Coordinates of C-alpha atoms and ligand atoms in Angstrom, one line a residue:
M21 CA -8.0 -18.1 12.2
N22 CA -7.9 -15.2 14.6
W23 CA -5.1 -12.9 15.8
N24 CA -3.5 -13.6 19.1
L25 CA -2.3 -10.3 20.4
T26 CA -0.7 -11.6 23.6
P27 CA 2.8 -11.6 22.0
L28 CA 2.4 -7.8 22.1
F29 CA 0.8 -7.5 25.5
K30 CA -0.5 -10.3 27.7
T31 CA -3.3 -8.3 29.3
P32 CA -5.0 -4.9 28.7
E33 CA -3.3 -3.8 32.0
D34 CA 0.2 -4.6 30.5
F35 CA -0.8 -2.4 27.5
K36 CA -1.8 0.4 29.9
A37 CA 1.4 0.1 31.8
A38 CA 3.4 0.3 28.5
F39 CA 1.4 3.3 27.4
D40 CA 2.3 5.1 30.7
E41 CA 5.9 4.0 30.3
V42 CA 6.0 5.6 26.8
S43 CA 4.6 8.8 28.3
S44 CA 7.4 8.8 30.9
Y45 CA 9.9 9.1 28.0
I46 CA 8.6 12.4 27.0
P47 CA 10.3 14.6 29.8
R48 CA 13.4 12.3 29.6
L49 CA 13.9 12.9 25.9
A50 CA 13.0 16.6 26.2
S51 CA 15.7 17.0 28.9
F52 CA 18.4 16.4 26.2
K53 CA 17.6 19.7 24.5
G54 CA 20.8 21.7 24.1
K55 CA 23.0 18.8 25.1
L56 CA 23.3 16.8 21.9
N57 CA 26.6 18.4 21.1
E58 CA 28.1 16.4 24.0
E59 CA 29.1 12.9 22.7
R60 CA 27.8 11.0 25.8
S61 CA 24.5 12.7 25.9
F62 CA 24.0 12.2 22.1
I63 CA 24.6 8.5 22.4
E64 CA 22.3 8.2 25.4
Y65 CA 19.6 10.1 23.5
L66 CA 19.8 7.7 20.6
L67 CA 19.6 4.7 22.8
L68 CA 16.6 6.1 24.5
S69 CA 15.0 6.8 21.1
D70 CA 15.6 3.1 20.3
E71 CA 13.7 2.1 23.5
V72 CA 10.8 4.4 22.9
E73 CA 10.5 3.3 19.2
L74 CA 10.4 -0.3 20.3
L75 CA 7.8 0.1 23.1
G76 CA 5.9 2.8 21.3
G77 CA 5.7 0.6 18.2
R78 CA 4.1 -2.2 20.2
V79 CA 1.7 0.1 21.9
Y80 CA 0.6 1.4 18.5
Q81 CA 0.4 -2.0 16.9
Y82 CA -1.7 -3.5 19.7
C83 CA -4.2 -0.6 19.6
S84 CA -4.4 -0.3 15.9
L85 CA -4.9 -4.0 15.3
K86 CA -7.6 -4.1 18.0
S87 CA -9.4 -1.2 16.4
D88 CA -9.2 -2.8 12.9
L89 CA -11.0 -5.8 14.2
N90 CA -14.0 -3.7 14.9
K91 CA -14.2 -0.2 13.5
K92 CA -17.5 0.4 15.1
N93 CA -16.2 0.0 18.6
I94 CA -15.9 3.5 19.9
E95 CA -13.7 2.5 22.8
N96 CA -11.1 1.1 20.5
A97 CA -11.2 4.2 18.4
A98 CA -10.8 6.4 21.4
E99 CA -7.8 4.3 22.6
L100 CA -6.2 4.6 19.2
S101 CA -6.6 8.4 19.2
K102 CA -5.0 8.5 22.6
V103 CA -2.0 6.7 21.1
F104 CA -1.8 9.2 18.3
A105 CA -2.0 12.1 20.8
L106 CA 0.8 10.5 22.8
F107 CA 3.0 10.2 19.6
N108 CA 2.1 13.8 18.9
Q109 CA 3.4 14.8 22.3
L110 CA 6.5 12.8 21.7
G111 CA 7.0 14.6 18.4
I112 CA 6.6 18.0 20.1
A113 CA 9.0 17.1 22.9
T114 CA 11.7 16.0 20.4
S115 CA 11.1 18.6 17.8
F116 CA 14.3 20.3 18.8
E117 CA 16.3 17.2 17.6
G118 CA 16.5 18.0 13.8
P119 CA 17.4 21.6 14.1
E120 CA 19.8 21.0 16.9
L121 CA 21.7 18.2 15.1
I122 CA 21.9 20.3 12.0
S123 CA 23.4 23.2 13.9
I124 CA 26.0 20.8 15.4
G125 CA 26.9 19.7 11.9
E126 CA 27.2 16.5 9.9
E127 CA 30.8 15.9 10.5
T128 CA 30.6 16.0 14.3
I129 CA 27.4 13.9 14.4
L130 CA 28.7 11.2 12.0
G131 CA 32.0 11.3 13.9
F132 CA 30.1 10.4 17.2
I133 CA 28.2 7.6 15.5
D134 CA 31.3 6.1 14.0
K135 CA 33.0 5.9 17.4
H136 CA 30.0 3.9 18.9
P137 CA 29.0 0.7 17.1
E138 CA 25.9 0.4 19.4
V139 CA 24.3 3.2 17.5
S140 CA 25.7 2.5 14.0
H141 CA 22.2 1.8 12.8
F142 CA 21.4 5.5 13.1
R143 CA 24.0 6.4 10.5
F144 CA 21.6 6.2 7.5
S145 CA 18.9 8.2 9.1
M146 CA 21.4 10.9 10.1
E147 CA 22.7 11.0 6.5
K148 CA 19.1 11.4 5.4
L149 CA 18.6 14.2 8.0
F150 CA 21.5 16.2 6.7
R151 CA 20.4 15.7 3.2
S152 CA 17.0 17.2 4.1
Q153 CA 18.7 20.1 5.7
E154 CA 17.4 22.6 3.3
H155 CA 13.8 21.5 4.2
V156 CA 14.3 21.6 8.0
L157 CA 13.3 24.9 9.6
D158 CA 14.7 26.7 12.7
G159 CA 13.6 25.5 16.1
A160 CA 10.7 27.9 16.7
S161 CA 9.3 27.2 13.2
E162 CA 9.6 23.4 13.6
R163 CA 7.8 23.7 17.0
L164 CA 5.1 25.8 15.4
L165 CA 4.6 23.2 12.6
S166 CA 4.4 20.4 15.0
Y167 CA 1.4 22.0 16.6
F168 CA -0.4 21.7 13.3
S169 CA 0.4 18.1 12.7
P170 CA -2.9 16.8 14.1
V171 CA -4.7 19.4 11.9
S172 CA -2.9 18.0 8.8
R173 CA -4.3 14.6 9.6
G174 CA -7.8 15.9 9.7
G175 CA -8.7 15.1 6.1
S176 CA -7.7 11.5 6.5
S177 CA -9.7 10.9 9.7
L178 CA -12.8 12.7 8.3
Y179 CA -12.5 10.5 5.3
T180 CA -12.4 7.4 7.4
A181 CA -15.4 8.5 9.4
L182 CA -17.5 9.3 6.3
S183 CA -16.4 6.3 4.2
T184 CA -16.3 3.6 6.8
A185 CA -17.9 4.5 10.2
D186 CA -20.9 6.4 8.7
K187 CA -21.5 3.9 5.9
S188 CA -23.6 0.8 6.3
G189 CA -24.5 -2.1 4.0
V190 CA -27.2 -1.5 1.4
T191 CA -29.9 -4.1 0.9
I192 CA -30.8 -4.8 -2.7
K193 CA -33.2 -7.2 -4.4
L194 CA -31.7 -9.2 -7.3
K195 CA -33.4 -10.5 -10.4
D196 CA -34.0 -13.9 -8.9
K197 CA -35.9 -12.2 -6.1
S198 CA -33.2 -12.9 -3.5
T199 CA -32.0 -10.0 -1.3
V200 CA -28.5 -9.3 -0.4
V201 CA -26.7 -6.7 1.7
V202 CA -23.9 -5.1 -0.2
N203 CA -20.9 -3.6 1.6
T204 CA -17.4 -2.8 0.6
S205 CA -16.0 -6.2 1.6
N206 CA -18.4 -8.4 -0.4
F207 CA -18.8 -5.9 -3.3
T208 CA -16.3 -7.4 -5.8
A209 CA -17.2 -11.0 -5.0
L210 CA -20.9 -10.1 -5.7
L211 CA -20.0 -8.4 -9.0
E212 CA -17.9 -11.3 -10.1
N213 CA -20.8 -13.7 -9.6
A214 CA -23.7 -11.6 -10.8
K215 CA -24.6 -13.0 -14.2
D216 CA -27.2 -10.5 -15.0
P217 CA -26.2 -6.9 -16.2
S218 CA -29.0 -5.3 -14.2
D219 CA -27.9 -7.1 -11.0
R220 CA -24.3 -5.8 -11.5
K221 CA -25.6 -2.3 -12.0
K222 CA -27.6 -2.5 -8.8
I223 CA -24.6 -4.0 -6.8
F224 CA -22.3 -1.3 -8.2
E225 CA -24.7 1.5 -7.4
A226 CA -25.4 0.2 -3.9
V227 CA -21.8 1.0 -3.0
Y228 CA -21.1 4.0 -5.2
K229 CA -24.4 5.8 -4.3
H230 CA -22.8 6.8 -1.0
Y231 CA -20.0 8.7 -2.9
E232 CA -22.5 10.5 -5.1
L233 CA -24.7 11.4 -2.1
H234 CA -21.8 12.9 -0.2
K235 CA -19.9 14.2 -3.2
N236 CA -19.6 17.8 -1.9
T237 CA -18.3 16.6 1.5
F238 CA -15.9 14.1 -0.1
A239 CA -14.6 16.9 -2.4
G240 CA -14.3 19.2 0.6
I241 CA -12.3 16.6 2.5
Y242 CA -10.0 16.0 -0.4
E243 CA -9.5 19.8 -0.8
Q244 CA -8.4 19.8 2.8
V245 CA -5.9 17.0 2.0
L246 CA -4.6 18.9 -1.0
N247 CA -4.3 22.2 0.9
S248 CA -2.5 20.6 3.8
G249 CA 0.0 19.0 1.3
K250 CA 0.5 22.4 -0.3
A251 CA 1.0 24.2 3.0
Y252 CA 3.5 21.6 4.1
A253 CA 5.5 21.7 0.8
K254 CA 5.5 25.5 0.9
A255 CA 6.5 25.7 4.5
R256 CA 9.4 23.4 3.9
N257 CA 10.6 25.0 0.6
Y258 CA 9.8 22.2 -1.8
S259 CA 9.4 23.0 -5.4
S260 CA 6.2 20.9 -5.6
I261 CA 3.9 18.8 -3.5
L262 CA 5.1 15.8 -5.5
E263 CA 8.7 16.6 -4.7
S264 CA 7.9 16.9 -1.0
H265 CA 6.5 13.3 -1.0
L266 CA 9.3 11.8 -3.0
F267 CA 12.2 13.6 -1.4
N268 CA 12.5 11.6 1.8
N269 CA 13.1 8.4 -0.2
N270 CA 15.3 10.3 -2.6
I271 CA 13.2 9.3 -5.6
P272 CA 13.6 11.5 -8.6
T273 CA 10.3 13.0 -9.7
S274 CA 11.3 11.8 -13.2
V275 CA 10.5 8.3 -12.0
Y276 CA 6.9 9.3 -11.4
H277 CA 6.6 11.1 -14.7
N278 CA 8.3 8.3 -16.5
L279 CA 5.7 5.8 -15.1
V280 CA 2.7 8.0 -15.9
N281 CA 4.0 8.6 -19.4
V282 CA 4.6 5.0 -20.3
A283 CA 1.3 3.7 -18.8
S284 CA -0.9 6.4 -20.3
K285 CA 0.5 5.9 -23.8
Q286 CA 1.3 2.2 -24.0
N287 CA -2.2 0.9 -23.7
K288 CA -3.0 -0.7 -27.1
A289 CA -3.1 -4.2 -25.5
L290 CA -5.3 -2.9 -22.7
K291 CA -7.9 -1.5 -25.1
K292 CA -7.7 -4.7 -27.2
Y293 CA -8.3 -6.8 -24.1
L294 CA -11.4 -4.8 -23.1
K295 CA -12.8 -5.2 -26.7
L296 CA -12.2 -9.0 -26.4
R297 CA -14.0 -9.0 -23.1
K298 CA -17.0 -7.1 -24.4
Q299 CA -17.2 -9.4 -27.4
Y300 CA -16.6 -12.7 -25.7
L301 CA -18.7 -12.0 -22.6
G302 CA -21.5 -10.8 -24.9
L303 CA -22.0 -7.4 -23.3
K304 CA -24.0 -4.7 -25.0
S305 CA -21.9 -2.1 -23.4
Y306 CA -18.8 -2.4 -21.2
H307 CA -18.7 -1.0 -17.7
T308 CA -15.8 -0.7 -15.4
Y309 CA -17.6 -2.9 -12.9
D310 CA -17.7 -5.7 -15.5
R311 CA -14.0 -6.1 -14.9
F312 CA -14.7 -8.8 -12.3
L313 CA -16.4 -11.1 -14.8
N314 CA -14.5 -14.2 -15.8
F315 CA -14.2 -15.7 -19.2
V316 CA -14.5 -19.1 -17.6
N317 CA -16.5 -19.5 -14.5
S318 CA -14.9 -21.8 -12.1
D319 CA -16.6 -22.2 -8.7
V320 CA -13.5 -23.9 -7.3
K321 CA -13.2 -22.8 -3.6
Y322 CA -10.1 -22.9 -1.6
T323 CA -10.5 -23.1 2.1
Y324 CA -7.9 -21.0 4.0
E325 CA -5.9 -24.2 4.8
E326 CA -5.9 -25.2 1.2
G327 CA -4.9 -21.7 0.0
R328 CA -2.1 -21.7 2.5
E329 CA -0.9 -25.1 1.3
I330 CA -0.9 -23.9 -2.4
F331 CA 1.1 -20.8 -1.4
F332 CA 3.7 -23.1 0.3
K333 CA 3.9 -25.3 -2.8
S334 CA 4.3 -22.3 -5.1
I335 CA 7.6 -21.3 -3.4
A336 CA 8.8 -24.9 -2.6
H337 CA 11.6 -24.7 -5.2
L338 CA 13.1 -21.7 -3.6
P339 CA 16.0 -21.8 -1.0
E340 CA 15.2 -23.3 2.5
E341 CA 15.6 -20.0 4.3
F342 CA 12.9 -18.3 2.3
I343 CA 10.5 -21.2 2.8
E344 CA 11.0 -21.1 6.6
Y345 CA 10.2 -17.4 6.6
A346 CA 7.1 -18.1 4.5
H347 CA 5.8 -20.6 7.1
E348 CA 6.7 -18.2 9.9
A349 CA 4.8 -15.4 8.2
V350 CA 1.5 -17.2 8.3
R351 CA 1.9 -19.0 11.6
D352 CA -1.4 -19.3 13.6
G353 CA -2.2 -16.3 15.6
Y354 CA -0.6 -13.9 13.2
V355 CA -3.3 -14.0 10.5
D356 CA -6.9 -12.8 11.1
V357 CA -8.6 -14.7 8.3
L358 CA -12.4 -14.2 8.0
P359 CA -14.5 -11.1 7.3
Q360 CA -16.8 -9.9 10.0
D361 CA -19.1 -6.9 10.7
G362 CA -17.1 -3.8 11.5
K363 CA -13.8 -5.3 10.6
R364 CA -11.5 -3.2 8.4
T365 CA -12.0 -4.2 4.8
G366 CA -9.2 -5.3 2.4
A367 CA -6.0 -6.9 3.5
Y368 CA -2.6 -5.9 4.9
S369 CA 0.5 -7.0 6.7
S370 CA 1.6 -4.8 9.5
S371 CA 4.9 -4.8 11.4
V372 CA 6.7 -2.7 13.9
T373 CA 10.3 -2.9 15.1
D374 CA 11.5 -6.3 16.5
T375 CA 7.9 -7.7 16.5
H376 CA 6.4 -10.5 14.5
P377 CA 4.3 -9.0 11.6
F378 CA 0.5 -9.5 11.6
I379 CA -1.7 -10.2 8.6
L380 CA -5.3 -9.0 8.2
L381 CA -7.4 -10.8 5.6
N382 CA -11.1 -10.9 4.6
Y383 CA -10.8 -14.4 3.1
T384 CA -13.8 -15.6 1.1
E385 CA -12.3 -18.8 -0.4
G386 CA -12.0 -17.5 -4.0
L387 CA -8.9 -17.8 -6.3
D388 CA -8.2 -14.1 -5.5
D389 CA -8.1 -14.7 -1.8
V390 CA -5.3 -17.2 -2.4
F391 CA -3.4 -14.5 -4.2
T392 CA -4.1 -12.0 -1.5
L393 CA -2.7 -14.4 1.1
A394 CA 0.5 -14.9 -1.0
H395 CA 0.7 -11.1 -1.4
E396 CA 0.4 -10.3 2.3
A397 CA 2.7 -13.2 3.2
G398 CA 5.3 -11.5 0.9
H399 CA 5.1 -8.4 3.1
S400 CA 5.5 -10.4 6.3
I401 CA 8.5 -12.4 4.8
H402 CA 10.1 -9.1 3.9
S403 CA 9.6 -7.8 7.5
L404 CA 11.0 -11.0 9.0
Y405 CA 14.1 -10.8 6.8
A406 CA 14.6 -7.2 7.8
M407 CA 14.0 -7.9 11.4
N408 CA 16.7 -10.6 11.5
N409 CA 19.3 -8.6 9.6
Q410 CA 18.8 -4.9 10.7
H411 CA 18.7 -3.0 13.9
G412 CA 16.0 -0.6 15.1
N413 CA 14.8 1.9 12.7
N414 CA 16.7 0.3 9.8
Q415 CA 14.1 -2.5 9.8
N416 CA 11.4 -0.3 8.5
Y417 CA 11.5 -0.7 4.7
T418 CA 9.8 1.9 2.6
I419 CA 6.6 1.4 0.8
F420 CA 8.5 1.9 -2.4
V421 CA 10.2 -1.5 -2.1
A422 CA 7.4 -3.1 0.0
E423 CA 5.2 -4.1 -2.9
I424 CA 8.2 -5.9 -4.6
A425 CA 8.1 -8.8 -2.0
S426 CA 4.3 -9.1 -2.2
T427 CA 3.9 -9.1 -6.0
F428 CA 7.0 -11.4 -6.3
N429 CA 4.9 -14.0 -4.4
E430 CA 2.0 -13.4 -6.7
H431 CA 4.1 -14.1 -9.8
M432 CA 5.3 -17.3 -8.2
L433 CA 1.8 -18.4 -7.3
L434 CA 0.5 -17.7 -10.8
D435 CA 3.4 -19.7 -12.2
Y436 CA 2.6 -22.6 -9.9
F437 CA -1.1 -22.6 -11.0
I438 CA -0.2 -22.5 -14.7
K439 CA 2.4 -25.3 -14.4
S440 CA 0.7 -27.6 -12.0
G441 CA -3.0 -27.3 -12.9
D442 CA -4.3 -29.6 -15.6
T443 CA -3.6 -27.7 -18.8
S444 CA -7.2 -27.8 -20.1
K445 CA -8.1 -24.8 -22.3
E446 CA -10.5 -23.5 -19.6
V447 CA -7.9 -23.5 -16.9
K448 CA -5.4 -21.8 -19.2
I449 CA -7.8 -19.1 -20.1
Q450 CA -8.6 -18.5 -16.5
L451 CA -5.0 -18.2 -15.5
I452 CA -4.1 -15.9 -18.4
Q453 CA -7.0 -13.7 -17.5
K454 CA -5.8 -13.6 -14.0
A455 CA -2.3 -12.6 -15.2
I456 CA -3.7 -9.9 -17.4
D457 CA -6.1 -8.6 -14.7
S458 CA -3.3 -8.3 -12.2
I459 CA -1.3 -6.2 -14.7
I460 CA -4.3 -4.0 -15.2
S461 CA -5.2 -3.7 -11.5
T462 CA -1.7 -3.2 -10.2
F463 CA 0.0 -1.4 -13.1
Y464 CA -2.6 0.5 -15.2
R465 CA -5.3 1.2 -12.6
Q466 CA -2.9 2.3 -9.9
T467 CA -1.0 4.5 -12.3
L468 CA -4.2 6.0 -13.4
F469 CA -4.9 7.0 -9.8
A470 CA -1.4 8.2 -9.5
H471 CA -1.9 10.3 -12.6
Y472 CA -5.1 11.7 -11.0
E473 CA -3.3 12.7 -7.9
L474 CA -0.6 14.4 -9.9
L475 CA -3.2 16.5 -11.8
A476 CA -5.3 17.3 -8.7
H477 CA -2.2 18.5 -6.8
E478 CA -1.1 20.5 -9.8
K479 CA -4.5 22.2 -9.8
V480 CA -4.3 23.2 -6.2
E481 CA -0.7 24.4 -6.7
K482 CA -2.0 26.7 -9.4
D483 CA -4.8 28.0 -7.1
E484 CA -7.5 26.5 -9.3
P485 CA -10.8 25.7 -7.6
I486 CA -11.3 22.1 -6.3
N487 CA -14.8 20.7 -6.2
Y488 CA -16.4 17.4 -7.1
E489 CA -16.9 18.4 -10.7
V490 CA -13.2 19.2 -11.2
L491 CA -12.2 15.9 -9.6
S492 CA -14.7 13.9 -11.5
N493 CA -13.6 15.5 -14.8
I494 CA -10.0 14.4 -14.2
M495 CA -11.2 10.9 -13.7
V496 CA -13.4 10.9 -16.7
D497 CA -10.5 12.1 -18.9
L498 CA -8.1 9.6 -17.5
Y499 CA -10.5 6.6 -18.0
K500 CA -10.8 7.7 -21.6
K501 CA -7.1 7.9 -22.1
Y502 CA -6.1 4.7 -20.3
Y503 CA -9.1 2.4 -21.0
G504 CA -10.9 4.1 -23.8
L505 CA -14.0 4.0 -21.6
D506 CA -16.5 6.8 -21.0
I507 CA -17.4 6.5 -17.3
K508 CA -19.9 9.3 -17.6
K509 CA -22.2 6.6 -18.9
E510 CA -21.9 4.7 -15.7
G511 CA -23.6 7.2 -13.4
Y512 CA -21.7 7.1 -10.2
K513 CA -18.3 5.8 -11.5
E514 CA -17.0 9.3 -11.9
F515 CA -16.8 9.5 -8.1
V516 CA -14.2 6.8 -8.0
W517 CA -11.8 9.4 -6.6
A518 CA -13.9 9.2 -3.4
Y519 CA -13.8 5.4 -3.3
I520 CA -10.0 5.1 -2.9
P521 CA -8.8 5.5 0.7
H522 CA -5.1 5.9 -0.2
L523 CA -5.8 9.1 -2.1
F524 CA -7.0 10.7 1.2
S525 CA -4.8 9.1 3.8
T526 CA -1.5 8.8 2.0
P527 CA -1.1 11.0 -1.1
F528 CA 1.4 9.9 -3.7
Y529 CA 1.3 6.4 -2.4
V530 CA -0.4 4.3 -5.1
Y531 CA 2.2 4.8 -7.8
Q532 CA 4.4 2.6 -5.8
Y533 CA 2.2 -0.4 -6.5
A534 CA 3.0 0.1 -10.2
T535 CA 6.7 0.7 -9.8
S536 CA 7.0 -2.2 -7.4
F537 CA 5.1 -4.4 -9.8
A538 CA 7.4 -3.5 -12.6
A539 CA 10.4 -4.2 -10.3
S540 CA 9.2 -7.5 -9.0
F541 CA 8.4 -8.6 -12.5
K542 CA 11.9 -8.0 -13.6
I543 CA 13.3 -9.8 -10.5
Y544 CA 10.9 -12.7 -11.0
Q545 CA 12.0 -13.0 -14.6
D546 CA 15.6 -13.1 -13.6
V547 CA 15.0 -15.6 -10.9
S548 CA 12.9 -17.9 -13.2
N549 CA 15.4 -17.6 -16.0
G550 CA 18.0 -18.9 -13.6
V551 CA 20.1 -15.7 -13.9
E552 CA 23.1 -16.3 -11.7
G553 CA 22.9 -14.6 -8.3
A554 CA 19.4 -13.2 -9.0
F555 CA 17.7 -14.8 -6.0
E556 CA 20.6 -13.7 -3.7
R557 CA 20.3 -10.2 -5.0
Y558 CA 16.6 -10.4 -4.3
T559 CA 17.0 -11.6 -0.7
G560 CA 19.7 -9.0 -0.3
L561 CA 17.0 -6.4 -1.0
L562 CA 14.7 -8.0 1.6
K563 CA 17.5 -8.2 4.2
S564 CA 18.5 -4.6 3.7
G565 CA 15.1 -3.5 5.1
G566 CA 15.1 0.3 5.3
S567 CA 18.9 0.8 5.6
K568 CA 19.4 2.3 2.2
Y569 CA 17.5 4.5 -0.3
P570 CA 14.9 2.4 -2.1
I571 CA 16.0 3.4 -5.5
D572 CA 19.5 2.1 -4.7
Q573 CA 18.1 -1.1 -3.2
A574 CA 16.1 -1.7 -6.4
K575 CA 19.2 -1.0 -8.5
E576 CA 21.3 -3.5 -6.5
A577 CA 18.5 -6.1 -7.2
G578 CA 18.8 -5.3 -10.9
V579 CA 16.1 -2.8 -11.5
D580 CA 16.6 0.8 -12.9
F581 CA 13.5 2.9 -12.6
T582 CA 14.9 5.9 -14.4
K583 CA 14.8 3.8 -17.6
K584 CA 11.7 3.5 -19.7
E585 CA 12.7 -0.2 -20.4
T586 CA 11.9 -1.2 -16.8
F587 CA 8.2 -0.3 -17.4
M588 CA 8.2 -1.6 -21.0
A589 CA 8.9 -5.1 -19.7
V590 CA 5.4 -5.0 -18.2
I591 CA 3.9 -3.7 -21.4
D592 CA 5.6 -6.4 -23.5
R593 CA 4.2 -9.0 -21.1
M594 CA 0.8 -7.5 -21.5
N595 CA 1.0 -7.7 -25.3
T596 CA 2.0 -11.3 -25.3
L597 CA -0.7 -12.4 -22.8
V598 CA -3.5 -10.6 -24.7
D599 CA -2.4 -12.2 -28.0
E600 CA -2.2 -15.6 -26.3
L601 CA -5.7 -15.1 -24.9
E602 CA -7.1 -14.0 -28.2
K603 CA -5.7 -17.2 -29.8
L604 CA -7.2 -19.4 -27.2
L605 CA -10.6 -17.8 -27.4
S606 CA -10.8 -18.1 -31.1
E607 CA -9.7 -21.8 -31.2
Ligands
LIG707 ZN1 0.7 -4.9 -0.6

């Protein structure tokens, strides 16, 4: 039930020794400056980079996992910031690399690589480097920029401090006179189980009050994130901040616009669903926080062991190799299961080069927790496939394809529940709601946030002022557009932009939940319909790790993001499900 970090380092002393060893690479790597045009030095340099990536990855992983187990532990946080400082020094010491390689030229560099199979896994990253040539500056400018990289992370760390470290649970009294401490990790479970509208309001406000109270500070932090994105995009000659974020993965900005266009316009079924909910749940008015209410209330609990068994069963019909990876992904010691005070909220799977991935959960035995387990196991399965089929830096798949593996597992799990459960009307309703809710939360909701980021960044690009009112107004408009809901009536909901960590820590990230969802949906359909070679094409994507551009990986797996149809498959599914639900409810 708890992580065992000894596969990373047996003792804290081993960790310290590794930390020092990584430091020792700094002068060694720096000594190659001006020598990369010699074939032997170049190859040596790459092999050294491999070593430092391997060891540095483990140092980071150890520290970061430890710190996530207790965010309130100041020692852990200090250790982690030491690791970041170390990486920053490494970055400065090797900042000559890009400009120097570019001045040597693509032909020579790729020629060196092709003569040395031991570094062939660097070919793709070198191709990427030369593609980015127009955005790499001269040596002095790169060095200057590297000094500012800790400053550019400022927004993200301030956000974490204000939203996590400086936030404590709020005690509220419910209608039945019981008291409960609301925090971000039990928030949704409490909302789901609160039958009384006034209780839900209290629970919601207990969490959101914090964002309202600090709205000016949160907006100021976000402005810092926007401005740093703008400075970076300008310094590197991108035509927009959006382009600067999509460029590295070679994703056309049209994919982003295509997604936002489809989701913001194709929402008839979404609005119909909300109407059904309001009517069927007997709500006087519908609030966004009512989205956790179930049509059918099942108090079925799944212990972690049961949840894991169900997950295994849901993929039992797939090829042996996949099943083995799934068992490996959730092996004891690699999953930290239960919530605890100070532990990072939410869930993730984290992996670094040549190291078994780790999963963090905050498992509370609900149906959703089983889905989260399957989701995170999907990421770990992906990492294990990549680890066993790629070398070094080619193992690191992009976020763009990451959510394909995780949501593929969710589709499988849902399928299993629908087919294996007793097919009583109640169970059917529960599962269809689950399917619809996952389309809303993964596709519509994330695209709405992606749409918000796009509009906020466009504002800062046009030098328009950024403050909490501006940010809230964007959200208010988008909720009207997507959901047909007026969140102004919900008091604090307009500060939802301050509630989403990704918007602060990794701009232009969340759209990938939606694109991945659409992709995994298409792949899942192909696999379930027994389309010849579909599963092999899918595992081909998993095996390829980060060795290709994600847009090409998806295409090879049968998904074309530049086509509207890819996203329309999700919309069609939504339409069918809502009609089905309506029929069941009226029977
Ligand atoms: Zn995920």
